[in-house]
Short mmCIF file of C-alpha atoms in Angstrom, two decimals:
data_model
loop_
_atom_site.label_atom_id
_atom_site.label_comp_id
_atom_site.label_asym_id
_atom_site.label_seq_id
_atom_site.Cartn_x
_atom_site.Cartn_y
_atom_site.Cartn_z
CA UNK A 688 -11.49 -13.32 -10.16
CA UNK A 689 -9.82 -13.72 -13.54
CA UNK A 690 -8.17 -16.86 -14.81
CA UNK A 691 -4.76 -15.29 -14.22
CA UNK A 692 -5.51 -14.10 -10.67
CA UNK A 693 -4.11 -16.41 -7.95
CA UNK A 694 -6.65 -18.10 -5.75
CA UNK A 695 -6.64 -16.14 -2.49
CA UNK A 696 -6.74 -19.29 -0.37
CA UNK A 697 -3.33 -20.15 -1.82
CA UNK A 698 -2.01 -16.59 -1.94
CA UNK A 699 0.10 -14.93 0.72
CA UNK A 700 -1.72 -12.98 3.37
CA UNK A 701 -0.93 -10.98 6.48
CA UNK A 702 -2.77 -11.17 9.78
CA UNK A 703 -3.64 -8.48 12.30
CA UNK A 704 -4.67 -9.65 15.77
CA UNK A 705 -6.26 -7.11 18.12
CA UNK A 706 -5.26 -8.02 21.67
CA UNK A 707 -5.20 -4.74 23.57
CA UNK A 708 -8.76 -4.40 24.88
CA UNK A 709 -9.61 -3.57 28.49
CA UNK A 710 -11.58 -6.82 29.13
CA UNK A 711 -14.00 -4.98 31.43
CA UNK A 712 -16.46 -7.88 31.53
CA UNK A 713 -13.61 -10.08 32.77
CA UNK A 714 -12.91 -7.65 35.56
CA UNK A 715 -9.89 -6.25 33.77
CA UNK A 716 -8.17 -9.65 33.57
CA UNK A 717 -5.43 -10.25 31.01
CA UNK A 718 -7.82 -11.81 28.50
CA UNK A 719 -5.27 -12.75 25.80
CA UNK A 720 -3.35 -14.66 28.48
CA UNK A 721 -6.34 -16.59 29.85
CA UNK A 722 -5.81 -20.29 29.19
CA UNK A 723 -8.33 -22.52 27.47
CA UNK A 724 -7.28 -26.10 26.91
CA UNK A 725 -3.90 -25.34 28.44
CA UNK A 726 -3.08 -22.60 25.91
CA UNK A 727 -3.41 -18.84 26.14
CA UNK A 728 -6.23 -17.48 24.00
CA UNK A 729 -3.74 -15.37 22.06
CA UNK A 730 -1.57 -18.40 21.32
CA UNK A 731 -4.61 -20.27 20.02
CA UNK A 732 -5.38 -17.43 17.59
CA UNK A 733 -1.74 -17.15 16.48
CA UNK A 734 -1.76 -20.87 15.70
CA UNK A 735 -4.80 -20.40 13.46
CA UNK A 736 -2.94 -17.88 11.28
CA UNK A 737 0.45 -19.60 11.50
CA UNK A 738 0.97 -19.50 7.72
CA UNK A 739 0.50 -15.74 7.46
CA UNK A 740 3.44 -13.97 5.87
CA UNK A 741 3.42 -11.38 8.66
CA UNK A 742 1.39 -11.54 11.85
CA UNK A 743 0.93 -8.27 13.72
CA UNK A 744 -0.41 -8.27 17.27
CA UNK A 745 -1.72 -4.90 18.39
CA UNK A 746 -0.95 -4.91 22.10
CA UNK A 747 1.95 -4.51 24.47
CA UNK A 748 4.57 -7.19 23.71
CA UNK A 749 4.44 -10.44 25.68
CA UNK A 750 5.90 -13.95 25.36
CA UNK A 751 3.99 -16.04 22.81
CA UNK A 752 4.33 -19.55 21.42
CA UNK A 753 4.80 -18.17 17.90
CA UNK A 754 6.72 -15.07 16.76
CA UNK A 755 4.80 -11.91 15.98
CA UNK A 756 5.33 -8.27 15.09
CA UNK A 757 4.06 -5.95 17.82
CA UNK A 758 2.27 -2.65 17.31
CA UNK A 759 0.27 -0.23 19.44
CA UNK A 760 -2.31 2.41 18.65
CA UNK A 761 -1.49 5.95 19.76
CA UNK A 762 -2.68 6.60 22.36
CA UNK A 763 -3.18 3.06 23.72
CA UNK A 764 -6.81 2.22 24.31
CA UNK A 765 -7.99 4.16 21.26
CA UNK A 766 -10.41 1.42 20.25
CA UNK A 767 -10.60 -1.27 17.56
CA UNK A 768 -10.48 1.02 14.52
CA UNK A 769 -7.38 2.79 15.81
CA UNK A 770 -5.82 -0.56 16.68
CA UNK A 771 -6.56 -1.95 13.22
CA UNK A 772 -5.05 1.15 11.65
CA UNK A 773 -1.88 0.67 13.73
CA UNK A 774 -1.65 -3.00 12.75
CA UNK A 775 -2.21 -2.44 9.06
CA UNK A 776 0.79 -0.11 8.93
CA UNK A 777 3.02 -3.18 9.40
CA UNK A 778 1.43 -5.25 6.59
CA UNK A 779 2.08 -5.36 2.87
CA UNK A 780 0.01 -8.30 1.54
CA UNK A 781 -3.04 -7.65 -0.62
CA UNK A 782 -5.16 -9.78 1.73
CA UNK A 783 -5.28 -9.36 5.47
CA UNK A 784 -7.01 -11.54 8.02
CA UNK A 785 -8.26 -9.52 10.99
CA UNK A 786 -8.86 -11.37 14.26
CA UNK A 787 -9.58 -10.70 17.89
CA UNK A 788 -7.42 -12.45 20.47
CA UNK A 789 -10.27 -14.26 22.24
CA UNK A 790 -11.38 -16.92 19.75
CA UNK A 791 -10.86 -20.34 21.38
CA UNK A 792 -12.29 -22.38 18.49
CA UNK A 793 -10.66 -20.61 15.58
CA UNK A 794 -8.49 -22.88 13.44
CA UNK A 795 -6.41 -22.76 10.29
CA UNK A 796 -9.29 -24.29 8.32
CA UNK A 797 -11.52 -21.33 9.16
CA UNK A 798 -8.87 -18.83 8.12
CA UNK A 799 -8.47 -20.65 4.81
CA UNK A 800 -12.23 -20.79 4.41
CA UNK A 801 -12.42 -17.01 4.76
CA UNK A 802 -9.65 -16.49 2.21
CA UNK A 803 -11.28 -18.95 -0.21
CA UNK A 804 -14.59 -17.12 0.07
CA UNK A 805 -12.82 -13.80 -0.50
CA UNK A 806 -11.18 -15.18 -3.61
CA UNK A 807 -14.50 -16.43 -4.96
CA UNK A 808 -16.17 -13.02 -4.80
CA UNK A 809 -15.46 -9.46 -5.73
CA UNK A 810 -16.28 -8.34 -2.20
CA UNK A 811 -14.07 -6.12 -0.06
CA UNK A 812 -14.17 -8.67 2.73
CA UNK A 813 -15.65 -11.87 4.15
CA UNK A 814 -16.63 -12.10 7.79
CA UNK A 815 -18.20 -14.70 10.04
CA UNK A 816 -21.58 -14.31 11.69
CA UNK A 817 -22.28 -15.74 15.14
CA UNK A 818 -25.07 -17.96 16.46
CA UNK A 819 -27.44 -14.97 16.56
CA UNK A 820 -26.59 -13.88 13.01
CA UNK A 821 -24.54 -10.89 14.13
CA UNK A 822 -21.53 -9.73 12.12
CA UNK A 823 -18.12 -10.53 13.60
CA UNK A 824 -15.77 -8.10 11.82
CA UNK A 825 -12.85 -9.36 13.93
CA UNK A 826 -13.10 -12.82 12.41
CA UNK A 827 -12.69 -11.81 8.80
CA UNK A 828 -10.54 -11.61 5.69
CA UNK A 829 -10.33 -8.30 3.85
CA UNK A 830 -8.73 -6.84 0.78
CA UNK A 831 -6.11 -4.55 2.30
CA UNK A 832 -6.58 -1.68 -0.20
CA UNK A 833 -10.28 -1.50 0.67
CA UNK A 834 -9.52 -1.37 4.39
CA UNK A 835 -6.94 1.37 3.91
CA UNK A 836 -9.36 3.35 1.72
CA UNK A 837 -12.11 3.31 4.34
CA UNK A 838 -9.70 4.02 7.19
CA UNK A 839 -8.37 7.06 5.35
CA UNK A 840 -11.92 8.29 4.73
CA UNK A 841 -12.81 7.90 8.42
CA UNK A 842 -9.70 9.73 9.59
CA UNK A 843 -10.42 12.55 7.13
CA UNK A 844 -14.01 12.83 8.33
CA UNK A 845 -13.36 12.55 12.08
CA UNK A 846 -9.81 13.80 12.49
CA UNK A 847 -8.53 10.47 13.83
CA UNK A 848 -9.50 6.82 14.20
CA UNK A 849 -9.58 6.99 18.01
CA UNK A 850 -12.84 6.01 19.64
CA UNK A 851 -14.59 5.00 16.43
CA UNK A 852 -16.66 1.80 16.46
CA UNK A 853 -15.89 -0.91 13.92
CA UNK A 854 -19.33 -0.60 12.36
CA UNK A 855 -18.28 2.81 11.04
CA UNK A 856 -15.49 1.09 9.14
CA UNK A 857 -17.41 -1.95 7.90
CA UNK A 858 -20.41 0.17 6.83
CA UNK A 859 -18.37 1.44 3.88
CA UNK A 860 -17.27 -2.02 2.73
CA UNK A 861 -18.90 -4.56 0.45
CA UNK A 862 -18.95 -7.64 2.66
CA UNK A 863 -19.85 -11.31 2.26
CA UNK A 864 -21.08 -13.15 5.34
CA UNK A 865 -20.38 -16.77 6.34
CA UNK A 866 -22.34 -18.26 9.26
CA UNK A 867 -20.16 -20.09 11.79
CA UNK A 868 -21.38 -20.08 15.40
CA UNK A 869 -18.40 -22.12 16.63
CA UNK A 870 -15.38 -20.38 15.09
CA UNK A 871 -16.95 -16.96 15.78
CA UNK A 872 -17.45 -17.73 19.48
CA UNK A 873 -15.50 -15.19 21.52
CA UNK A 874 -14.79 -15.01 25.23
CA UNK A 875 -16.11 -11.78 26.71
CA UNK A 876 -17.12 -13.13 30.14
CA UNK A 877 -16.00 -15.77 32.61
CA UNK A 878 -19.07 -17.78 31.63
CA UNK A 879 -17.77 -17.77 28.05
CA UNK A 880 -14.40 -19.00 29.29
CA UNK A 881 -16.07 -21.79 31.25
CA UNK A 882 -18.13 -22.80 28.20
CA UNK A 883 -15.01 -22.93 26.01
CA UNK A 884 -13.07 -24.98 28.55
CA UNK A 885 -15.93 -27.47 28.90
CA UNK A 886 -16.38 -27.91 25.15
CA UNK A 887 -12.68 -28.51 24.56
CA UNK A 888 -12.78 -31.37 27.04
CA UNK A 889 -15.65 -33.10 25.30
CA UNK A 890 -14.78 -36.52 23.92
CA UNK A 891 -14.97 -35.46 20.28
CA UNK A 892 -12.47 -32.62 20.73
CA UNK A 893 -10.13 -33.44 23.57
CA UNK A 894 -7.53 -35.45 21.63
CA UNK A 895 -7.02 -32.90 18.86
CA UNK A 896 -6.93 -30.12 21.45
CA UNK A 897 -4.35 -31.97 23.53
CA UNK A 898 -2.11 -32.69 20.54
CA UNK A 899 -2.27 -29.03 19.48
CA UNK A 900 -1.43 -27.90 23.01
CA UNK A 901 1.55 -30.26 23.23
CA UNK A 902 2.91 -29.14 19.86
CA UNK A 903 2.68 -25.49 20.93
CA UNK A 904 4.29 -26.21 24.28
CA UNK A 905 7.18 -28.12 22.68
CA UNK A 906 7.57 -25.77 19.74
CA UNK A 907 6.75 -28.52 17.23
CA UNK A 908 5.13 -27.55 13.94
CA UNK A 909 4.48 -31.01 12.54
CA UNK A 910 1.32 -32.58 11.16
CA UNK A 911 1.28 -36.35 11.52
CA UNK A 912 -1.36 -39.02 11.15
CA UNK A 913 -2.48 -39.45 14.74
CA UNK A 914 -4.49 -42.51 13.71
CA UNK A 915 -1.27 -44.31 12.79
CA UNK A 916 0.25 -43.52 16.18
CA UNK A 917 -2.89 -44.59 18.03
CA UNK A 918 -2.99 -47.86 16.13
CA UNK A 919 0.66 -48.43 16.99
CA UNK A 920 0.00 -47.74 20.68
CA UNK A 921 -2.95 -50.16 20.63
CA UNK A 922 -0.91 -52.91 18.99
CA UNK A 923 1.97 -52.43 21.42
CA UNK A 924 -0.36 -52.44 24.43
CA UNK A 925 -2.33 -55.49 23.34
CA UNK A 926 0.45 -57.51 21.75
CA UNK A 927 3.25 -56.82 24.21
CA UNK A 928 2.23 -55.08 27.46
CA UNK A 929 0.36 -51.92 28.40
CA UNK A 930 3.50 -49.95 29.33
CA UNK A 931 4.85 -50.73 25.85
CA UNK A 932 2.41 -48.25 24.29
CA UNK A 933 3.86 -44.96 25.61
CA UNK A 934 7.42 -46.23 25.46
CA UNK A 935 7.05 -47.38 21.87
CA UNK A 936 5.52 -44.12 20.67
CA UNK A 937 8.33 -42.24 22.42
CA UNK A 938 10.92 -44.37 20.63
CA UNK A 939 9.14 -43.78 17.31
CA UNK A 940 9.39 -40.04 17.86
CA UNK A 941 13.05 -40.31 18.74
CA UNK A 942 13.77 -42.45 15.67
CA UNK A 943 11.89 -40.00 13.43
CA UNK A 944 13.94 -37.12 14.81
CA UNK A 945 17.16 -39.06 14.20
CA UNK A 946 16.02 -39.61 10.61
CA UNK A 947 15.57 -35.89 10.04
CA UNK A 948 12.02 -35.44 11.28
CA UNK A 949 8.93 -34.72 9.25
CA UNK A 950 5.67 -36.62 8.69
CA UNK A 951 7.31 -39.21 6.42
CA UNK A 952 9.92 -40.08 9.03
CA UNK A 953 7.21 -40.50 11.67
CA UNK A 954 5.13 -42.65 9.32
CA UNK A 955 8.07 -44.91 8.44
CA UNK A 956 9.16 -45.38 12.07
CA UNK A 957 5.54 -46.09 13.03
CA UNK A 958 5.21 -48.66 10.24
CA UNK A 959 8.30 -50.55 11.39
CA UNK A 960 7.29 -50.53 15.04
CA UNK A 961 3.72 -51.59 14.25
CA UNK A 962 4.97 -54.50 12.17
CA UNK A 963 7.23 -55.55 15.03
CA UNK A 964 4.33 -55.38 17.51
CA UNK A 965 2.20 -57.55 15.26
CA UNK A 966 5.01 -60.10 14.86
CA UNK A 967 5.43 -60.14 18.61
CA UNK A 968 1.72 -60.78 19.11
CA UNK A 969 1.68 -63.47 16.42
CA UNK A 970 4.36 -65.43 18.28
CA UNK A 971 2.23 -65.42 21.41
CA UNK A 972 -0.94 -66.62 19.69
CA UNK A 973 0.43 -69.01 17.09
CA UNK A 974 0.32 -72.77 17.66
CA UNK A 975 3.36 -73.86 19.62
CA UNK A 976 6.04 -75.34 17.41
CA UNK A 977 8.93 -77.47 18.69
CA UNK A 978 12.40 -76.01 18.54
CA UNK A 979 13.55 -79.04 16.51
CA UNK A 980 12.14 -81.80 14.44
CA UNK A 981 11.41 -84.99 16.44
CA UNK A 982 14.20 -86.90 14.72
CA UNK A 983 16.78 -84.16 14.78
CA UNK A 984 19.97 -84.44 16.74
CA UNK A 985 20.85 -81.74 19.32
CA UNK A 986 23.44 -80.33 16.91
CA UNK A 987 20.72 -79.62 14.31
CA UNK A 988 19.08 -76.96 16.41
CA UNK A 989 19.62 -73.38 15.15
CA UNK A 990 20.98 -72.27 18.54
CA UNK A 991 23.08 -75.33 19.17
CA UNK A 992 26.55 -74.79 19.91
#
């Protein structure tokens, strides 16, 4: 990477999500639509590549939490190489992130990590490896010209991309590997689904997962400091009354929306409400003070009248 070349983690990229498999080990279930942590697997993957310039999903169109461009290999069911070829035809960026639709633990940070690693090397692509050290070419970032070059070579050699395994494509690429047993975890069986659902409900993950699910469900794309909101809820619950916590955080959200929305508006509304909760609590714990001085007349009281 030269001094004048943009860092790929900051550069624009396109994403291709393969979501048209038969899911035989799930008994033919609609795997992209299976819910983990309240969200469809496909929606979870689309959230991870939300900042892609163009996101292409290779599958029959369906409702999703985020917009996407839809493509299909011809004929449908032609396999991952044919699906990737169909998806790439709708992309123009020099970098493309290629993902399967069954990655429950994939996040934006992993996508950026792949792009950063790609920018730091001269490789054709960077892919994750799983807990057993196996390549996961559908959790990867590639240089689009290299992918198109190898796809063209395969089609020339075999007549079409249909039925070709991905290893035929990746064998011709110079690849860098990044171990990540969590982000590379995919859901091929119902046992995998059960494992993913259980992990998401673990104490260390459940809050972030819930917030992400709520934002997707409400169509909110807003990053806020959840610690500030939790502190506010604690102060309202302890200093006022337990029901004050949810009501106060609701009012903060409403006030932030009235102020134009955004993280700064949430932070400012939270600051004001937290200060009020602390003042409220201080009044309850401070030493009692008389309403008037002992020698004051009734008319000297502030509320006299």
